[in-house]
Coordinates of C-alpha atoms in Angstrom, one line a residue:
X400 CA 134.7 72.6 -19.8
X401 CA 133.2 75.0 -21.9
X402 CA 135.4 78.2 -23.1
X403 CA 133.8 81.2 -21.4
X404 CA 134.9 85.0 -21.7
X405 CA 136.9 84.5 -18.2
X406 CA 138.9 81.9 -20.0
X407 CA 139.5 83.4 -23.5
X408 CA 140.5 87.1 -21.9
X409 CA 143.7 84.3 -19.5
X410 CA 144.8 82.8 -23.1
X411 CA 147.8 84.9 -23.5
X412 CA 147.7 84.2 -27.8
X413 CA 144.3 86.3 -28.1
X414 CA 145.4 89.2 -26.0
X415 CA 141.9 90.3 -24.8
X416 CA 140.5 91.9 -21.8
X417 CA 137.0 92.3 -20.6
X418 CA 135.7 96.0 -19.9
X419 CA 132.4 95.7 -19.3
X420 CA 129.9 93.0 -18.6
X421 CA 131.4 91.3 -15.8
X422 CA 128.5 89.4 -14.8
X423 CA 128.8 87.2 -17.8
X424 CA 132.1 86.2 -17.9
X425 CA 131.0 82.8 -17.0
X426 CA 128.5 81.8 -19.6
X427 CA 129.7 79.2 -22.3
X428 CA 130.7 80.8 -25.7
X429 CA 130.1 78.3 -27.9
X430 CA 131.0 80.4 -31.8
X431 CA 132.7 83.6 -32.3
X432 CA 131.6 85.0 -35.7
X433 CA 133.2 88.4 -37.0
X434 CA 130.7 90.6 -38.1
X435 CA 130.3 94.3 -39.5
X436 CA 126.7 94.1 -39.9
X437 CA 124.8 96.7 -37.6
X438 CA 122.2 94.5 -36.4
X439 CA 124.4 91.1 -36.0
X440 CA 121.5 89.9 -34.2
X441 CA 120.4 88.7 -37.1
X442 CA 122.9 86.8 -38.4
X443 CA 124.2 85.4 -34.9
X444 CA 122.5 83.7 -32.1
X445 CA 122.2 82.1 -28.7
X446 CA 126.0 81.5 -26.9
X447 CA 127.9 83.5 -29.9
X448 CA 130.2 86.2 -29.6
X449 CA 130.1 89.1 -32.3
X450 CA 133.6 90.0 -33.4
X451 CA 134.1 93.6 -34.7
X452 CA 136.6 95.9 -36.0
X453 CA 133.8 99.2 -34.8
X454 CA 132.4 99.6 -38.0
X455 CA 128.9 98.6 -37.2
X456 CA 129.0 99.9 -33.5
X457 CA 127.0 103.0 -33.6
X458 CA 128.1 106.8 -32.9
X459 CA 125.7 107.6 -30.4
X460 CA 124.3 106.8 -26.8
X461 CA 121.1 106.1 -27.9
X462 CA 122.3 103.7 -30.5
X463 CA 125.1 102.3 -28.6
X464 CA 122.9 101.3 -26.0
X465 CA 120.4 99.6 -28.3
X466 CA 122.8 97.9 -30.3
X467 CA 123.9 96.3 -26.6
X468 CA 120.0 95.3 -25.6
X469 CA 118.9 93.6 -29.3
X470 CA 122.1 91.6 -28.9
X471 CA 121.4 90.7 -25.3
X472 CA 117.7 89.8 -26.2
X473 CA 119.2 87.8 -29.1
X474 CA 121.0 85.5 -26.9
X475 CA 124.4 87.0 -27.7
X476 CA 126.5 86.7 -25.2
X477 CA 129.0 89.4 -25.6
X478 CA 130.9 91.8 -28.2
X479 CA 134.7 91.4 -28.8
X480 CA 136.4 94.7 -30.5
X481 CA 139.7 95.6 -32.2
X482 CA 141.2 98.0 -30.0
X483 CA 142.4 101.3 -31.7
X484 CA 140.7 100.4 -34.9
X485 CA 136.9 101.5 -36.3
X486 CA 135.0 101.3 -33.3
X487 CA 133.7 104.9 -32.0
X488 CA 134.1 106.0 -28.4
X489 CA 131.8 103.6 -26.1
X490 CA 129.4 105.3 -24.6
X491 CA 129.2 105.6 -20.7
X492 CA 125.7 104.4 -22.0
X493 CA 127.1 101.7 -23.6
X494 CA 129.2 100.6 -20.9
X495 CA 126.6 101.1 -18.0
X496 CA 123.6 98.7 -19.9
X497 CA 126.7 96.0 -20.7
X498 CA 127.1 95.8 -17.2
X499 CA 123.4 95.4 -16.2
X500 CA 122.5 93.3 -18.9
X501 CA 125.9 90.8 -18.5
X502 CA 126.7 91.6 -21.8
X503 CA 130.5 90.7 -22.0
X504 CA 132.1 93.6 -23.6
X505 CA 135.8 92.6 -24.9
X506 CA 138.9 94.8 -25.8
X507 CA 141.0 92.7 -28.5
X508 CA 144.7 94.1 -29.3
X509 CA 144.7 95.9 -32.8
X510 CA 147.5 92.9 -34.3
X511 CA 145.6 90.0 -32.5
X512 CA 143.7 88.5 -35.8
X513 CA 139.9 87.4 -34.8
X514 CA 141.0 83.8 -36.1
X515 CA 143.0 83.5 -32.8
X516 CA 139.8 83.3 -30.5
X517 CA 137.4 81.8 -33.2
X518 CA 140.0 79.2 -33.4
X519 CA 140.3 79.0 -29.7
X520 CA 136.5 78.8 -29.3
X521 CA 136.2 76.3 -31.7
X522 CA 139.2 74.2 -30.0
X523 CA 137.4 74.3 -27.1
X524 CA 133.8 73.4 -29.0
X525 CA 135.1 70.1 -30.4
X526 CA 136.7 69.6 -27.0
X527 CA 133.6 69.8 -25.1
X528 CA 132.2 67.8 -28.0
X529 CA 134.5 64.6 -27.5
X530 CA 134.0 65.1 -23.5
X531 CA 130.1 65.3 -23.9
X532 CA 130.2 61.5 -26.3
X533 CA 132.2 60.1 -23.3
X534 CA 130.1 61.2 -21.1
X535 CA 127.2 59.8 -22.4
X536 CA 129.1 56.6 -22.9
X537 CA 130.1 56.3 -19.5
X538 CA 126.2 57.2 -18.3
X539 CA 125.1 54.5 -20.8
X540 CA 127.7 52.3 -19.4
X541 CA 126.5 53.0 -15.7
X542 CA 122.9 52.5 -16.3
X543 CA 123.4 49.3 -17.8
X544 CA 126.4 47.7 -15.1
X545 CA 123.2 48.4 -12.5
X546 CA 120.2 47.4 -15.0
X547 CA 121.9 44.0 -15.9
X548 CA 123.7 43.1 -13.5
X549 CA 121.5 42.7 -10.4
X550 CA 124.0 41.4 -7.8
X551 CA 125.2 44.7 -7.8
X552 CA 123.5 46.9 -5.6
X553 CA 124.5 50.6 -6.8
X554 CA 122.0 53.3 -6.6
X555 CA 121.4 54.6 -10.2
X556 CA 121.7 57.6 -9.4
X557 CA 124.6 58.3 -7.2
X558 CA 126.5 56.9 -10.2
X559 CA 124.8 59.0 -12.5
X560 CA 125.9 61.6 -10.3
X561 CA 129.8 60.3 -10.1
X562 CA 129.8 60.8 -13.8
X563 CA 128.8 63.8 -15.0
X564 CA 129.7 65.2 -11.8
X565 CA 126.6 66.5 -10.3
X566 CA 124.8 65.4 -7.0
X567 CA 121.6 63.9 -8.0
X568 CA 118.1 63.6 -6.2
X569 CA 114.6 63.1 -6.7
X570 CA 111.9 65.6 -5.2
X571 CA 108.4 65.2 -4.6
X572 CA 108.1 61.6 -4.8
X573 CA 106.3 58.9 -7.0
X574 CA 103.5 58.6 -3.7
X575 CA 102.3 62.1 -4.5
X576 CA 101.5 60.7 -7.9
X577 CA 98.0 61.0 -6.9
X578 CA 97.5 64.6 -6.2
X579 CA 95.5 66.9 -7.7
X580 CA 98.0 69.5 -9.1
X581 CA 100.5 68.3 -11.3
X582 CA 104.3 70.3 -11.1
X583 CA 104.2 73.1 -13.7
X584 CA 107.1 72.3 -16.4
X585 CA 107.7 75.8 -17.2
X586 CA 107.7 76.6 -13.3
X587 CA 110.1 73.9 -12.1
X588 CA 112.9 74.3 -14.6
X589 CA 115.6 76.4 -13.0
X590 CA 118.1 78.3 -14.6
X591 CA 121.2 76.7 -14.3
X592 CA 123.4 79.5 -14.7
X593 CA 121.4 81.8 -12.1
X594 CA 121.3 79.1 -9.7
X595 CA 123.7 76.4 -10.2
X596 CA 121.2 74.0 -9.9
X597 CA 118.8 72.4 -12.3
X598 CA 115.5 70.8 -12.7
X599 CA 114.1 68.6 -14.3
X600 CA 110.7 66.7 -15.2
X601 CA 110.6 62.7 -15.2
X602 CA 108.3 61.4 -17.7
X603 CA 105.6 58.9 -16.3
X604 CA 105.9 60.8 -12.8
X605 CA 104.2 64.5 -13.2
X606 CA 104.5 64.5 -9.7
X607 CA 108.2 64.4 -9.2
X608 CA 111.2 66.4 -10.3
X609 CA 115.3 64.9 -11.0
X610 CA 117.4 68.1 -9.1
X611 CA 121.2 67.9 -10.8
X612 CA 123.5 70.2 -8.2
X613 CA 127.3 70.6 -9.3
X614 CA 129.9 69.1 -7.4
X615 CA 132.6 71.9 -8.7
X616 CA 131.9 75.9 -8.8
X617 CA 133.4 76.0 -12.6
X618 CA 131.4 73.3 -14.3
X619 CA 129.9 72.4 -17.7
X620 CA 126.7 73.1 -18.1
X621 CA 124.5 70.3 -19.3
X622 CA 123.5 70.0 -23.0
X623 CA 119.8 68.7 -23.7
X624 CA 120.8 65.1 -25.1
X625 CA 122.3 64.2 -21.6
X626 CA 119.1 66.0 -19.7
X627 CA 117.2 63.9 -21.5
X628 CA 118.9 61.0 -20.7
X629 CA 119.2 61.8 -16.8
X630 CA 115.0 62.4 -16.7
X631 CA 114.8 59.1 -18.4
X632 CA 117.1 56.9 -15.8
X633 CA 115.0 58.4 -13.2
X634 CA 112.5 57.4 -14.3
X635 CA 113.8 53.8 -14.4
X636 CA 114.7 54.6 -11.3
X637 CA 111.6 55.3 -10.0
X638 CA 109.3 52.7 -12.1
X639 CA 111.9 50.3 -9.9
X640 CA 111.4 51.6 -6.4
X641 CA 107.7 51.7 -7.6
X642 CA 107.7 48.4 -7.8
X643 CA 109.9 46.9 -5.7
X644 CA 107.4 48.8 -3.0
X645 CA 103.9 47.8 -4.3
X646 CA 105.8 43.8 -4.2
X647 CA 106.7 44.4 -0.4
X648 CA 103.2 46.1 0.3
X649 CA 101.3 42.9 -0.8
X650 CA 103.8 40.3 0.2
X651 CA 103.3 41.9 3.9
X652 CA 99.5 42.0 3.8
X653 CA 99.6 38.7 2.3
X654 CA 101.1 37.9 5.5
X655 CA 99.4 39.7 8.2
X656 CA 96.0 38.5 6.0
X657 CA 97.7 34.9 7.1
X658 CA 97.5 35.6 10.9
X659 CA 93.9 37.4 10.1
X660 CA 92.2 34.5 9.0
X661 CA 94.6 31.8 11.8
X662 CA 96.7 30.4 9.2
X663 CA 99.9 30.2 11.1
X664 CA 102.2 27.9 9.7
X665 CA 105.9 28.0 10.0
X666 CA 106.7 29.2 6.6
X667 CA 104.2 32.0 7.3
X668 CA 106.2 32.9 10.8
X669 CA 109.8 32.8 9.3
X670 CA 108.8 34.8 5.8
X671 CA 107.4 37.7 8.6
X672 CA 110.5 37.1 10.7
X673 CA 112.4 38.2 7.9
X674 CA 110.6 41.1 7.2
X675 CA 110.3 43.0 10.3
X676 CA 113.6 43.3 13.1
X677 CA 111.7 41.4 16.2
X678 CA 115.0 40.7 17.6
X679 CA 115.8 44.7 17.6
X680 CA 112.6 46.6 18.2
X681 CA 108.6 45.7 19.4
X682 CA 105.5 46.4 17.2
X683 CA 102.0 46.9 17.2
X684 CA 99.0 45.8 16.2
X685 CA 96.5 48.4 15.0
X686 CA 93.2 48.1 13.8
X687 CA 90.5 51.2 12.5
X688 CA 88.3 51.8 9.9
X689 CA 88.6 51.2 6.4
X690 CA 91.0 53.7 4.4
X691 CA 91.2 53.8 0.8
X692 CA 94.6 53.5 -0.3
X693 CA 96.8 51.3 1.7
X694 CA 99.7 51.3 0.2
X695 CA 99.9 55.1 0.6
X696 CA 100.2 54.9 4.3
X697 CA 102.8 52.2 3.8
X698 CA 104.8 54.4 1.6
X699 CA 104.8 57.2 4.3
X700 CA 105.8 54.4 7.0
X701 CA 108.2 53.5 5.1
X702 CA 109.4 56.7 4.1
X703 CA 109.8 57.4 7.8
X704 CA 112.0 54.3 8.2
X705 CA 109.1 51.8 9.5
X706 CA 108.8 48.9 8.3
X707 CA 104.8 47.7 8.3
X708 CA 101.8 45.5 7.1
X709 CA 98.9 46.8 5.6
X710 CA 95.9 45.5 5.6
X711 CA 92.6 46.7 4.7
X712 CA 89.7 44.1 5.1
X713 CA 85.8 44.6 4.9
X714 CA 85.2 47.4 6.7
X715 CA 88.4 47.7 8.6
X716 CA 92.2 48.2 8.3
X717 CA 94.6 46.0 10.1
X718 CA 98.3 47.4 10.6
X719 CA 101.0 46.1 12.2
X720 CA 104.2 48.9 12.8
X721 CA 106.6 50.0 14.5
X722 CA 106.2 50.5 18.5
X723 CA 107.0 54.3 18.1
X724 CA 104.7 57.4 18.6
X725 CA 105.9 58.7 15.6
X726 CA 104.9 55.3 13.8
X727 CA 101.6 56.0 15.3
X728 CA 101.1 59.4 14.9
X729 CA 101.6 58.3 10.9
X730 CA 98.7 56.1 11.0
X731 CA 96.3 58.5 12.7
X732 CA 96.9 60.6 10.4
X733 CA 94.8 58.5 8.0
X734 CA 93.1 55.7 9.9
X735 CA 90.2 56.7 12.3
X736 CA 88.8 54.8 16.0
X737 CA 92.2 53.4 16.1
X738 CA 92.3 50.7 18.4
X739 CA 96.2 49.7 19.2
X740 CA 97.2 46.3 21.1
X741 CA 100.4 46.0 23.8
X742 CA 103.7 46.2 21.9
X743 CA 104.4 42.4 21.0
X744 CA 108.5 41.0 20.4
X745 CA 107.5 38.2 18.8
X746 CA 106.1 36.5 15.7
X747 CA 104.1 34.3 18.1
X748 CA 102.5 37.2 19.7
X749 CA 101.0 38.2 16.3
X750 CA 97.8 36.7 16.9
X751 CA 97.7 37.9 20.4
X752 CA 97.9 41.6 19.3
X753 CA 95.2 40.9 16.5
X754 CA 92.8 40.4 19.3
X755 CA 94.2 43.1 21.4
X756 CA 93.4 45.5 18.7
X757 CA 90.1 44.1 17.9
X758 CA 89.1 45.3 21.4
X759 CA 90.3 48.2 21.9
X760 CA 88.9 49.4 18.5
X761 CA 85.5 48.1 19.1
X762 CA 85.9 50.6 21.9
X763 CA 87.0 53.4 20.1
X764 CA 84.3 53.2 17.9
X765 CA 81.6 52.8 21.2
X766 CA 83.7 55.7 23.1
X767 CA 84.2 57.8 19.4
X768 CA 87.5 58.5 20.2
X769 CA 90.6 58.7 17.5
X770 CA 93.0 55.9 19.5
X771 CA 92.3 53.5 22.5
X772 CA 95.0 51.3 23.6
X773 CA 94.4 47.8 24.6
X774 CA 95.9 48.5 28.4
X775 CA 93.5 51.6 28.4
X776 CA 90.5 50.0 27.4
X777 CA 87.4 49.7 29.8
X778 CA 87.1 46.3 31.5
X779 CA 86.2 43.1 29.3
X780 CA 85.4 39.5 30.4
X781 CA 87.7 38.8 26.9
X782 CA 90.7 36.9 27.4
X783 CA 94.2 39.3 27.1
X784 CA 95.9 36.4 25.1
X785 CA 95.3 34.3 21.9
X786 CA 96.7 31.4 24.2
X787 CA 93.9 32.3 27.1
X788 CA 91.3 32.3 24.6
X789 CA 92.3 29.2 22.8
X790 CA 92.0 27.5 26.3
X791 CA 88.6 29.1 26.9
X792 CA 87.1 28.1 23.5
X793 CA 88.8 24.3 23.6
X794 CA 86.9 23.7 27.0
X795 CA 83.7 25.3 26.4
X796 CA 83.0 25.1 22.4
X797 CA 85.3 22.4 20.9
X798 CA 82.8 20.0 20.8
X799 CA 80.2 22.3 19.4
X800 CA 82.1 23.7 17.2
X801 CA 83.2 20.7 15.4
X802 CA 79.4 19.5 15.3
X803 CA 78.7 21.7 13.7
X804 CA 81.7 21.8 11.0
X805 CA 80.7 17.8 10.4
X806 CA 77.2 17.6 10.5
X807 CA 76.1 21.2 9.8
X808 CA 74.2 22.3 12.6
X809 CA 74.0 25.5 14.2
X810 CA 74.1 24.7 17.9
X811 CA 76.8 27.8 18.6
X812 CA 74.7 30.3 16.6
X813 CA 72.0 29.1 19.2
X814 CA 74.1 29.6 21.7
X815 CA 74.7 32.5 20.7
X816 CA 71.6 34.0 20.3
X817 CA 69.8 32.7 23.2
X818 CA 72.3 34.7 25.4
X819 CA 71.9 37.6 23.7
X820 CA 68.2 37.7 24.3
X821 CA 68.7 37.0 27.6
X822 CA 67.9 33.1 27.3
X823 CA 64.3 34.7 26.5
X824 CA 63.1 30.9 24.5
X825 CA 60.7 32.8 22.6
X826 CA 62.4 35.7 21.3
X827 CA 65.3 33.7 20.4
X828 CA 63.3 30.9 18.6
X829 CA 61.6 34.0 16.3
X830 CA 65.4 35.4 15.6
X831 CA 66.6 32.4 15.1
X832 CA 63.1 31.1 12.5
X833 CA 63.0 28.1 14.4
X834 CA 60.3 26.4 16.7
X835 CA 60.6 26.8 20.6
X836 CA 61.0 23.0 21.5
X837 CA 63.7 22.9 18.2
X838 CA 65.6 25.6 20.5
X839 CA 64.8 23.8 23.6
X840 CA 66.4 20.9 22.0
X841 CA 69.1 22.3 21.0
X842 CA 70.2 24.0 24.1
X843 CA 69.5 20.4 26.0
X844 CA 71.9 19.1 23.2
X845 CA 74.5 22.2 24.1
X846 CA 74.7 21.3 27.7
X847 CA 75.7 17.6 26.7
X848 CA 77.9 18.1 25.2
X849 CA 79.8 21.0 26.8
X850 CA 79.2 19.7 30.4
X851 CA 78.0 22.8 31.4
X852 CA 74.4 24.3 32.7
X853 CA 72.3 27.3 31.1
X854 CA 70.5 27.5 34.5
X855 CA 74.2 27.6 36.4
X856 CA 75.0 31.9 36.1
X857 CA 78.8 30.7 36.3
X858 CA 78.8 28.5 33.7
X859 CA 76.8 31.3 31.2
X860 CA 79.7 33.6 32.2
X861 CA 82.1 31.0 30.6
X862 CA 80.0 30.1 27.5
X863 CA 79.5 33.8 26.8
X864 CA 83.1 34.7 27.5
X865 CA 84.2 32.1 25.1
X866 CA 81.5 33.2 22.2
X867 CA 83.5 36.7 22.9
X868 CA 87.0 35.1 22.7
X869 CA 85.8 33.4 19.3
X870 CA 84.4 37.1 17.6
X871 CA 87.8 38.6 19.3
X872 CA 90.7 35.7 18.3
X873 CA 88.7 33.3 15.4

């Protein structure tokens, strides 16, 4: 610990006493230096203690009083004087600006030599210096147990912390990298002595500050080598959380792009298995438009302990989260027409929720409103589950559907578009640049082979529904 005014005046060998300046009987003295100039301000600096017999100490009020305010501009911490000796009377003056400035004022006994507290200062100096090399060493030593070795899984930080003995924490995150105002340098250092706490700026993050808090009331204060050091391991510390969170964002959209596009295999179920908690809590699916920045919103999920995919795709976003308003209220914040399925416990009901979603944000978009959920949705001839509509499509489309996957036709588009026109043969034929008896063909060709009737209202119903299920669930 650094030798302070407090500590010299208990050292029974230097027989000193503080009369004025109590405020400052705290800060670090780090050289005592007799002087008899009468501006030792400019032979002594920052943290040094001016040691006089009187001589230089001016007469008068006036003069007293500045020789107490160039000092204190100077960085001088305080004024030690031989008691009975030189010195003229101190001013009330003198005394009263000591005390609002914190400018130590010391009484030394007339046979106490100043080579007593130089020497004690300096004791304590090289001291401090021995403590402040194994400290380093033993930050250097922590960074590098947690940087190499990888099985152990220690927060940088809170060791950091343990070693220098200072709580440590990051504010304002890497996520707010992207703002428009970065933190003012000047603005966010604090002064450790006024405050006990300190701040710091972590290169590579402008956004972000490293906060050091003391464990202890009496406490070193930190020199500049080992700030320096602290910004940096934050900033490992961040570059690593950076990236082990940009790896989990794609990995999950990677995953939920999997379900998107109906590749389901088992590797794909067990790898999502093992990144959300099915067995302790339900999710959604959520679909709205198109946002920007994805792996924002995952960042603020995840910040708020939700784990999530997220997926933006053409000119949507696909999300699957927590089954929490909060979770929810997250995602409205940035997604618009959200359209939100039934809560789903189960990998296999993945798929199921896609469509759910795709519904009831198709109505959110026709209804302009910021969330529809899937049980709220207006009435829809849709099946409610990937299963249903796999059913549907395998008896109604299979056949057409693989067609026209071997041979390339379009009898499904056909299908498709005579319906919508409201099996109207020649507005269909235009839409569809083909001749009317190509379309009649075709349709003769789509009843063949489906087994059911364009001329039969019930069996429409179940072609249309099925062309629905295929938009909704393929």
């Amino acid at each position: 610990m650094a030798l302070t005014a407090h500590l010299l005046t208990e050292i029974p060998e230097c027989g000193s006493k503080i009369i004025a300046g109590h405020g400052g009987q705290y800060q670090p003295i780090a050289w005592a230096h007799s002087c008899e100039e009468p501006e030792p301000w400019n032979w002594l600096g920052a943290t040094h203690l001016v040691m006089t017999t009187g001589l230089a100490i001016p007469a008068d009020a006036a003069g007293q009083r500045r020789y107490v305010e160039e000092c204190s501009a100077h960085g001088i911490v305080g004024v030690a004087i031989g008691q009975n000796m030189n010195a003229p009377k101190l001013t009330e003056a003198f005394l009263t600006r000591a005390n609002e400035l914190a400018f130590i004022v010391i009484l030394t006994q007339r046979e106490i030599p100043f080579i007593v507290l130089s020497r004690a200062i300096a004791d304590s100096e090289q001291r401090n210096e021995r403590e402040r090399l194994q400290r380093s060493n033993r930050l250097y030593e922590a960074v590098l147990l947690t940087t190499v070795d990888h099985s152990k899984d220690v927060n940088r930080l809170e060791l950091v912390g343990a070693t220098i003995g200072y709580n440590v924490s990051i504010i304002n995150d890497y996520k707010q990298e992207d703002a428009s105002e970065p933190i003012d340098d000047k603005k966010s250092h604090t002064a450790q002595a006024a405050s006990d706490a300190l701040e710091l700026p972590i290169p590579g993050f402008p956004q972000a500050l490293v906060r050091l808090t003391p464990q202890e009331p009496q406490h070193n204060p930190l020199e500049q080598g080992i700030r320096q050091h602290i910004s940096l391991i934050a900033a490992l510390e961040l570059q690593q959380k950076k990236t082990e969170r940009e790896k989990a964002y794609r990995q999950s959209a990677a995953l939920l792009s999997s379900f998107i596009d109906g590749v389901e295999t088992k590797d794909v179920e067990q790898r999502t298995s093992a990144m959300l908690d099915f067995e302790n809590q339900s999710y959604y699916i959520a679909i709205g438009n198109r946002i920007s920045n994805g792996i924002r919103l995952f960042h603020e999920l995840l910040d708020a302990g939700f784990r999530s995919a997220v997926y933006p795709q053409g000119q949507t976003t696909h999300i699957l989260c927590s089954a929490t308003t909060e979770a929810l209220e997250i995602v409205n914040k940035r997604v618009q027409h959200l359209g939100v399925s039934n809560s789903i416990r189960s990998v296999k009901d993945v798929r199921t929720g896609l469509g759910q979603a795709q519904l009831a944000h198709q109505s959110a978009v026709e209804r302009q409103m910021s969330v529809v959920y899937f049980r709220e949705r207006k009435a829809s001839i849709v099946p409610n589950s990937a299963p249903d509509a796999d059913l549907l499509i395998e008896q109604t489309l299979s056949q057409l559907l693989q067609h026209d996957k071997q041979h390339g036709s379009e009898y499904v588009r056909s299908l498709r578009v005579f319906l919508e026109e409201n099996r109207s043969w020649n507005v269909a034929a235009d839409k569809l640049h083909v001749h009317k008896q190509t379309l009649v063909y075709r349709m003769r060709r789509v009843a063949e082979m489906s087994g059911l009737r364009l001329d039969q209202t019930a069996d429409v119903a179940l072609f249309w529904a099925a062309l629905e299920a295929l938009d909704v669930y393929r």
